CSV table of C-alpha atoms and ligand atoms in Angstrom, one decimal:
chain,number,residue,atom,x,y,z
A,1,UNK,CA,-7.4,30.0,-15.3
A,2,UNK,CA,-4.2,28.2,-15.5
A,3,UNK,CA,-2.1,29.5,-18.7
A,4,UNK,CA,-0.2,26.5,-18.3
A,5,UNK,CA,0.7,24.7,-22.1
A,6,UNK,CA,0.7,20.7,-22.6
A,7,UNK,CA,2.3,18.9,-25.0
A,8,UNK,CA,-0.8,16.5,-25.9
A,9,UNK,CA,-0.4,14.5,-29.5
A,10,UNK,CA,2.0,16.5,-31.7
A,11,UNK,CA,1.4,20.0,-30.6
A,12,UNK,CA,1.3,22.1,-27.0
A,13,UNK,CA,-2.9,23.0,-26.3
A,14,UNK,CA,-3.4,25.2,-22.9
A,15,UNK,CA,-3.9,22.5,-19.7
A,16,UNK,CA,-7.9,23.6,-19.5
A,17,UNK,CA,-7.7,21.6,-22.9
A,18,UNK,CA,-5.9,19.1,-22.5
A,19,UNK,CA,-8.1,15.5,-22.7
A,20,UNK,CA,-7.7,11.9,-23.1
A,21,UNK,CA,-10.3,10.3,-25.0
A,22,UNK,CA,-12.8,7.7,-22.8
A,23,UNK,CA,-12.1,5.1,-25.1
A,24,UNK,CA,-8.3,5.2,-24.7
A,25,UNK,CA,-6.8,2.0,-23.7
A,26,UNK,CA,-5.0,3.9,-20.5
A,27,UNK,CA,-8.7,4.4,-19.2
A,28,UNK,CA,-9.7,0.9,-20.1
A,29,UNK,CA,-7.0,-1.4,-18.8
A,30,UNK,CA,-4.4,1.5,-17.1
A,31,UNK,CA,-2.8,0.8,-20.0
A,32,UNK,CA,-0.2,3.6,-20.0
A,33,UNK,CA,3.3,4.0,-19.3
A,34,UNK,CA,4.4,7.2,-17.3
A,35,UNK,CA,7.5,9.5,-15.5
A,36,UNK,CA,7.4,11.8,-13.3
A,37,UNK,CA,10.6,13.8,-13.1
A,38,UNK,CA,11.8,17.2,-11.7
A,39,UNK,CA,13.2,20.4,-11.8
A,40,UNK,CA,16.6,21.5,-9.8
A,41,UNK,CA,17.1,25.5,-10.6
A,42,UNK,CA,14.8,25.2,-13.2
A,43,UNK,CA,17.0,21.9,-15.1
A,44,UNK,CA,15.8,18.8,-15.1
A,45,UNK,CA,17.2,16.1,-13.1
A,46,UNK,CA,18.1,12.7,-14.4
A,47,UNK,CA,15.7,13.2,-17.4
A,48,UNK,CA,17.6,10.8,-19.0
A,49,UNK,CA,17.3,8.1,-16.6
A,50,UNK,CA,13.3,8.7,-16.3
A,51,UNK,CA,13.1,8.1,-20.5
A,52,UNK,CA,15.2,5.4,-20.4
A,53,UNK,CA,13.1,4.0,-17.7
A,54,UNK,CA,9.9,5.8,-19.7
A,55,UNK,CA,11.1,3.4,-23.1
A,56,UNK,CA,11.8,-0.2,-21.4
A,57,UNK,CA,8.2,0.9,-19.8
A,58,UNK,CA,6.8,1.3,-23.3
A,59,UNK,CA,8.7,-1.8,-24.7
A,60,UNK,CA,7.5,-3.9,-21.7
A,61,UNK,CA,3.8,-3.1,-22.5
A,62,UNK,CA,4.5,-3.3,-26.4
A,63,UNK,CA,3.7,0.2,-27.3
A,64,UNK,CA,5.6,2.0,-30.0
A,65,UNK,CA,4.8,5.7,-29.6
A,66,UNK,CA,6.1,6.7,-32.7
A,67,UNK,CA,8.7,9.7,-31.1
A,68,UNK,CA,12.2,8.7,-30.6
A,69,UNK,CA,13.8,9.6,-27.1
A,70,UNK,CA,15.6,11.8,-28.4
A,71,UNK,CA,12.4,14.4,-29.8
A,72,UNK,CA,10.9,13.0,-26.1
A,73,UNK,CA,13.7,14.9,-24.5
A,74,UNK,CA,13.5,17.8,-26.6
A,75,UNK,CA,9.4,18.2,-26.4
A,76,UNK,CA,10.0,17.7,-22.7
A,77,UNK,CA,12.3,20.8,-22.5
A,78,UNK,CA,10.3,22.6,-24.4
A,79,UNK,CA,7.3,22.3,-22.4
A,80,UNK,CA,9.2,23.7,-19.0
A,81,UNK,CA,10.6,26.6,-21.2
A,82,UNK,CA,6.8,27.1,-22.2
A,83,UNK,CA,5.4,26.9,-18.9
A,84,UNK,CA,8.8,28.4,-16.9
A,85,UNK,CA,7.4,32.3,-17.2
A,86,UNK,CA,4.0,31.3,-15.8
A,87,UNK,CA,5.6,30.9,-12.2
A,88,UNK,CA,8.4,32.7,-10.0
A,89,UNK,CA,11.7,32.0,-10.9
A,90,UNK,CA,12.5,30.0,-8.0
A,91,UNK,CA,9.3,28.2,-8.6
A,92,UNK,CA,10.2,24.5,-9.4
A,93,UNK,CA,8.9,21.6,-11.8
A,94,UNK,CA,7.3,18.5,-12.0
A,95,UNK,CA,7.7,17.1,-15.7
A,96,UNK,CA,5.1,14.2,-16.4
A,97,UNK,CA,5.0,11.8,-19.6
A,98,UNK,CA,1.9,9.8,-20.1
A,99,UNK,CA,1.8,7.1,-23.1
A,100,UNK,CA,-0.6,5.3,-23.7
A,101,UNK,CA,-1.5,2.9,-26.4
A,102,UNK,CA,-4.0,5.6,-27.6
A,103,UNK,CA,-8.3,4.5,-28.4
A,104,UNK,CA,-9.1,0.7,-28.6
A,105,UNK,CA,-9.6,-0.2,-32.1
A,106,UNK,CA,-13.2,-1.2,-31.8
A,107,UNK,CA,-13.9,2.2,-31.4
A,108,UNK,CA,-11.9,3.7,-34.4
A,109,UNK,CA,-15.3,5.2,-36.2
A,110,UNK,CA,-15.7,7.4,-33.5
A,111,UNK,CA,-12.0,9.1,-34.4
A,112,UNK,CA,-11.1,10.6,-37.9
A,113,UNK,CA,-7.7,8.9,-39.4
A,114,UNK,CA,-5.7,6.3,-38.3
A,115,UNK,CA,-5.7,5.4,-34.0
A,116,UNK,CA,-2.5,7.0,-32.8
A,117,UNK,CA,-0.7,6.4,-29.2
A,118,UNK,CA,-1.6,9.1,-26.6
A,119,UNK,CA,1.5,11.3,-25.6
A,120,UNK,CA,0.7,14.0,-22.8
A,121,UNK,CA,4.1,16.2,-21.2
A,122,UNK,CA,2.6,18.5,-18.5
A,123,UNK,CA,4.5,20.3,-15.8
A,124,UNK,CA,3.3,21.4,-12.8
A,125,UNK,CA,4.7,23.8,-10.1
A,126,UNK,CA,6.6,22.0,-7.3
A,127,UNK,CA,4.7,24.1,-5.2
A,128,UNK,CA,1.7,22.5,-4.2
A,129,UNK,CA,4.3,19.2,-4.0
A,130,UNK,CA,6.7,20.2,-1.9
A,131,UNK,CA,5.2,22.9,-0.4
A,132,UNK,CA,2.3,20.5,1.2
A,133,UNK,CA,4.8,17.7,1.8
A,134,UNK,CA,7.6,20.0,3.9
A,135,UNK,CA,6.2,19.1,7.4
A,136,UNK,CA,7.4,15.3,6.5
A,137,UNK,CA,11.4,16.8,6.3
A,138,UNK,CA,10.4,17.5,10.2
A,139,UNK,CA,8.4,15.0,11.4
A,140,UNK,CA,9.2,12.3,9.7
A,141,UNK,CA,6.7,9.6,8.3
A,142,UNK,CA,5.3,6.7,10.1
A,143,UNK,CA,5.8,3.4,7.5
A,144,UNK,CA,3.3,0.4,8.0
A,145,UNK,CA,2.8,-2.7,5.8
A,146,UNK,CA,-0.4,-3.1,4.9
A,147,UNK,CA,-3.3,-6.3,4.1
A,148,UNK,CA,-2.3,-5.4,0.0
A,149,UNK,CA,0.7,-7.3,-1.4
A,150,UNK,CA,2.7,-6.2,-4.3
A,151,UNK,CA,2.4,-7.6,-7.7
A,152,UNK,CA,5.2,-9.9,-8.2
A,153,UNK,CA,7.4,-9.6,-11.6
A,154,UNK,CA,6.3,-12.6,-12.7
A,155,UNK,CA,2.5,-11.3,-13.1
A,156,UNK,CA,3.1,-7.6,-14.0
A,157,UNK,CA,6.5,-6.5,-13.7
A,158,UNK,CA,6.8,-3.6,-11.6
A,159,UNK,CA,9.4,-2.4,-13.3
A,160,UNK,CA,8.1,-0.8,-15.6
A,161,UNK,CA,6.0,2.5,-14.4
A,162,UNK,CA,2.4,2.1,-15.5
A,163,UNK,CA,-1.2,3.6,-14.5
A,164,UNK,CA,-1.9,-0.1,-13.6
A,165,UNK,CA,-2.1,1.1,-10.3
A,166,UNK,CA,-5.0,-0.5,-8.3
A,167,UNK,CA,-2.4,-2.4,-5.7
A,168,UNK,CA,-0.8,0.5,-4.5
A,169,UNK,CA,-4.1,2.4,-4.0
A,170,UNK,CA,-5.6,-0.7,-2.0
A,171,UNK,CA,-2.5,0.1,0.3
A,172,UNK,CA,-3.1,3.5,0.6
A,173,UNK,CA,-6.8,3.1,1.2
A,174,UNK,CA,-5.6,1.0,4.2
A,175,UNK,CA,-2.7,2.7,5.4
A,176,UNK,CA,-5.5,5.8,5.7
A,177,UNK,CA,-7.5,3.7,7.4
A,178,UNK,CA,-5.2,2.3,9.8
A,179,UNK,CA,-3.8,5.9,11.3
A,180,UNK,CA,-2.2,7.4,7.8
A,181,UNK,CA,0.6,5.4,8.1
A,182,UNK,CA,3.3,5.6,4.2
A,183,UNK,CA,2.3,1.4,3.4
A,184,UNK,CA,5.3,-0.7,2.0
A,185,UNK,CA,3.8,-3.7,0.6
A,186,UNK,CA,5.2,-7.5,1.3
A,187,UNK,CA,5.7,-9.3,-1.9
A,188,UNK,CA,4.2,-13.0,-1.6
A,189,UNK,CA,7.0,-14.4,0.2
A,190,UNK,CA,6.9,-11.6,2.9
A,191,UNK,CA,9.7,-9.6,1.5
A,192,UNK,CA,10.2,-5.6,1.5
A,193,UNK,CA,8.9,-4.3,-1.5
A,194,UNK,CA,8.6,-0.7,-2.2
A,195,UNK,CA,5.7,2.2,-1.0
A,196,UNK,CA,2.5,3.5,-3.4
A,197,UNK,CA,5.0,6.1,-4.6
A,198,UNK,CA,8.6,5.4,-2.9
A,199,UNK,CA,11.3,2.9,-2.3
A,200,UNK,CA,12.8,2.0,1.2
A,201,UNK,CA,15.9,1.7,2.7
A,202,UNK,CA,17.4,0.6,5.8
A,203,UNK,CA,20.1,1.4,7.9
A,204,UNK,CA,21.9,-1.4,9.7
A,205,UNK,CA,25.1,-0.3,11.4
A,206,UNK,CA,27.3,1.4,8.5
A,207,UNK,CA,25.4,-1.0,5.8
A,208,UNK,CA,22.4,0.8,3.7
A,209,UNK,CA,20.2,-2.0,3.0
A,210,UNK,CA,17.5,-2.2,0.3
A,211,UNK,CA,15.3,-4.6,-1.8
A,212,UNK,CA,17.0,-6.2,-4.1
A,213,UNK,CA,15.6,-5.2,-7.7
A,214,UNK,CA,12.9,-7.9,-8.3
A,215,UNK,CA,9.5,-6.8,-7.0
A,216,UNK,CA,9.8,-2.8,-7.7
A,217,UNK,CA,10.3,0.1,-9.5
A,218,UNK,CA,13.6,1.1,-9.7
A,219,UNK,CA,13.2,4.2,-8.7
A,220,UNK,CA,15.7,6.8,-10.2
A,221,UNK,CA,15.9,8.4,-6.7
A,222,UNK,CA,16.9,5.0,-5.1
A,223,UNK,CA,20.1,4.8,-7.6
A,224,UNK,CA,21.3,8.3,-7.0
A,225,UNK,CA,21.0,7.3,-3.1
A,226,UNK,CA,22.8,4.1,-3.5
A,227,UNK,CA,25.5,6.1,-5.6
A,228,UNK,CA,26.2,8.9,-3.6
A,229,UNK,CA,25.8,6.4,-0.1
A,230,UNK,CA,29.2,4.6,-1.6
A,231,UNK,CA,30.6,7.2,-2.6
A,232,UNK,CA,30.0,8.4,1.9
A,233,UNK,CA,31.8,5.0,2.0
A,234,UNK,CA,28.5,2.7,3.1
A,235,UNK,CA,28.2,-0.5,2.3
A,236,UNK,CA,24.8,-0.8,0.3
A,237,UNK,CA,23.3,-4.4,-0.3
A,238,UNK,CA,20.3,-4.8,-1.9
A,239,UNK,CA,18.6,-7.9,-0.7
A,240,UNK,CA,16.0,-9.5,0.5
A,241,UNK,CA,14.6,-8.0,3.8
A,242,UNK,CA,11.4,-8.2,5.8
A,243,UNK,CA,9.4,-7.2,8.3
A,244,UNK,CA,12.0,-8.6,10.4
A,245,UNK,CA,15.0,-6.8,9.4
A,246,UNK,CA,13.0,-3.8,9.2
A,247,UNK,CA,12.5,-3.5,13.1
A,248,UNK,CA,16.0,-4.3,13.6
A,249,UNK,CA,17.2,-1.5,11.4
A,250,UNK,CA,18.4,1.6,13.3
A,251,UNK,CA,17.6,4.1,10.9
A,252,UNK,CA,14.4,3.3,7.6
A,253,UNK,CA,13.8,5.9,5.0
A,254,UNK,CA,12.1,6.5,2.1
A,255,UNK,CA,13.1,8.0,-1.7
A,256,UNK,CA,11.2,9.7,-4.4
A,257,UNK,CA,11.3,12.0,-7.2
A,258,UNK,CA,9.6,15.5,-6.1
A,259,UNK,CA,10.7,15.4,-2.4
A,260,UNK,CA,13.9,13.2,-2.8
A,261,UNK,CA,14.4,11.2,0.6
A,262,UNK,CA,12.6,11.6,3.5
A,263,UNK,CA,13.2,10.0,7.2
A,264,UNK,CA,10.6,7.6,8.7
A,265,UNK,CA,10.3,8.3,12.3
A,266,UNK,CA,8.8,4.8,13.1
A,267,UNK,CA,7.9,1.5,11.6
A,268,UNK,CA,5.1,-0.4,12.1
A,269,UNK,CA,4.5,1.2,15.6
A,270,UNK,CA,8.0,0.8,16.9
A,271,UNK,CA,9.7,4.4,16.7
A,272,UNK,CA,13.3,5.7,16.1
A,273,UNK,CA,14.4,7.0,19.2
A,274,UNK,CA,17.3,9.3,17.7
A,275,UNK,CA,15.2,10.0,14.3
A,276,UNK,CA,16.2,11.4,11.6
A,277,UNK,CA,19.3,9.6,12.3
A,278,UNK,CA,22.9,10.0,11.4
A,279,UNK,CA,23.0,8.3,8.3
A,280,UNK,CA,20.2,9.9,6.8
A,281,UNK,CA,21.7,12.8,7.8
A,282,UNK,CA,24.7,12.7,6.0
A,283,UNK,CA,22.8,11.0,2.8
A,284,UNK,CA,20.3,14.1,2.9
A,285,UNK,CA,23.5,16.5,2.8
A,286,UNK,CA,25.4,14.7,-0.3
A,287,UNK,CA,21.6,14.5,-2.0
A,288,UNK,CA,21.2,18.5,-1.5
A,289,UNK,CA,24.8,18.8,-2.5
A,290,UNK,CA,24.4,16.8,-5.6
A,291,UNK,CA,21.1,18.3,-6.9
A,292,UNK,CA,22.8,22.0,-6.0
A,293,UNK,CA,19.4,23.1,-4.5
A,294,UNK,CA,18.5,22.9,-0.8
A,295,UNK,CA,15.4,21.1,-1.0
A,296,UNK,CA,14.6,21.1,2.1
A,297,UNK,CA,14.9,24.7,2.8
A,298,UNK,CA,13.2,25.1,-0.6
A,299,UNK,CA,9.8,22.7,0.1
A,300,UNK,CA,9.7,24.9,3.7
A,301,UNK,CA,9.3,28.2,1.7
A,302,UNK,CA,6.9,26.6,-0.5
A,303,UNK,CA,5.0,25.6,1.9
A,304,UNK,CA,4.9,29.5,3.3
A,305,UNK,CA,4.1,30.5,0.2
A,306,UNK,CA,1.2,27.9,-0.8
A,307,UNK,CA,-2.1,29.3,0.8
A,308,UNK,CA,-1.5,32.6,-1.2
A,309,UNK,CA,-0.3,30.6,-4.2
A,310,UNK,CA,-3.3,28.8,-3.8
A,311,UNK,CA,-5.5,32.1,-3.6
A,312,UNK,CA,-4.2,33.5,-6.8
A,313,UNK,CA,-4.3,30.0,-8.8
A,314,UNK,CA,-8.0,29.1,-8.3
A,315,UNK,CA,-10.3,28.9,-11.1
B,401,PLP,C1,5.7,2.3,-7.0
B,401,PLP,C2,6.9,3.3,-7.0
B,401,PLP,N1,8.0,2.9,-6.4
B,401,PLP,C3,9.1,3.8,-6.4
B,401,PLP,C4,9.0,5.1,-6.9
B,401,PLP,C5,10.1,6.0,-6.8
B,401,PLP,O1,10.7,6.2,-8.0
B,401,PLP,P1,11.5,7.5,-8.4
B,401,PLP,O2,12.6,7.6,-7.5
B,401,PLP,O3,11.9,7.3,-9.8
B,401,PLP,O4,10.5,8.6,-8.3
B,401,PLP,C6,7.8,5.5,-7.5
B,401,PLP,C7,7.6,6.8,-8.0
B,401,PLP,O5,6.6,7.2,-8.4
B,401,PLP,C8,6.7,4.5,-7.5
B,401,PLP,O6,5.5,4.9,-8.1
């Protein structure tokens, strides 16, 4: 069994014990902000951006969780320091926050005291992540839009990062079904949106294009690309794109937290001839630069070392 610690509440309880009541609000409605962040080296990266983006989540859905950002941060560190000695040292970490609004109120017999928000921090070894997802550093990933449309701002803003999560897993149920394909949903007037679990760019020339910041998450990956692509001297635009510009593009790619970028090596059935292409290239090599780990290299041991990993860590 896991000796893995979580922060659930107001104190750390090992993983095997760590449970959300049925009659939270995040199991009735998804009602539950989250972030997902990760270890370089063992540090976190960007945790600041993630609980900024973790609070306006929170203030979005109305929830006061009653723990400042700053004790947020701190609990957060805490828990990798817990958890740090249960792995390798070169082992890294996915951090996760989950807040919820804690139990519906109609149910507050069945709890003693006053309802509280639910607070879970949990990390988890990069190495099933990365280790599973490496062959997509060589391959590349095939992106297709599917039947599912995103859920436009002025509904449920997508802004904020919530367990309200139905669309995206429409889109994955049909990307499976259509050949496996990474789905990046349309909005409602046929623009680009973002993936189940990335955001898109395109690569037009020396101009890095991606959705401008209405229908999506802004993921914390997709600014640290847009920053270090001027900083390479492209021109980024976020616009509006669709399927259109997307088959013109010479280069697409994707972003996210645990595998950072990753190439696409065809959209919608049209593939890149010259894939992963130069621009990617060059973005990949400032990204490993700037996070000081070679992530790439890193995911591919992972994934060496995973089956055995696997082996030892079954209960
Ligand atoms: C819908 C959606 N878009 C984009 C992203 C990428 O965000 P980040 O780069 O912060 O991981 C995520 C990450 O989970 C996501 O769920």
């Amino acid at each position: 069994m896991s000796s893995r610690q979580v922060f659930l509440n107001d104190r750390f309880v090992p993983e095997s014990e760590a449970r959300v009541s049925i009659f939270d609000s995040a199991l009735m409605f998804g009602d539950m902000a989250f972030e997902m962040t990760r270890t370089f080296g063992g540090e976190p990266f960007c945790l600041r951006e993630h609980l900024d983006r973790l609070y306006a989540s929170l203030d979005l859905l109305e929830i006061d969780c009653g723990m400042s950002p700053q004790r947020m941060d701190e609990v957060s560190r805490e828990a990798l320091a817990l958890n740090a000695e249960t792995e390798a040292e070169d082992v890294d970490w996915q951090i996760m926050h989950n807040v919820s609004r804690g139990p519906l109120g109609v149910y507050r017999s069945a709890f003693a005291g006053e309802l509280q928000p639910t607070i879970t921090i949990n990390c988890w070894p990069l190495i099933t992540h990365t280790g599973s997802f490496a062959p997509n550093y060589d391959t590349g990933i095939d992106v297709m839009i599917p039947a599912q449309q995103a859920v436009p701002a002025h509904l449920v803003d997508p802004k904020a990062k919530t367990r309200s999560r139905m669309h995206y897993q429409m889109a994955n149920l049909q990307a499976a079904r259509g050949g496996g394909g990474w789905p990046v949903l349309l909005d409602g007037d046929g623009f680009l949106c973002e993936g189940t679990g990335n955001n898109i760019f395109l690569v037009h020339g020396e101009q890095l294009l991606t959705p401008e910041p209405r229908n999506i998450l802004l993921g914390v990956s997709r600014g640290v690309t847009i920053e270090l692509a001027k900083k390479i001297g492209l021109d980024v635009r976020e616009c509006n794109l669709g399927r259109y510009e997307a088959l013109q593009a010479d280069e697409i790619f994707c972003t996210a937290t645990t595998y950072c970028l990753v190439h696409a090596r065809s959209f919608e059935g049209k593939a890149f001839d010259n894939a992963p292409g130069p621009v990617f290239q060059r973005l990949l090599n400032a990204w490993i630069e700037h996070a000081g780990v070679d992530f790439v290299a890193q995911a591919r041991d992972y994934h060496e070392r995973l089956p055995v990993w696997e082996a030892v860590n079954q209960t």
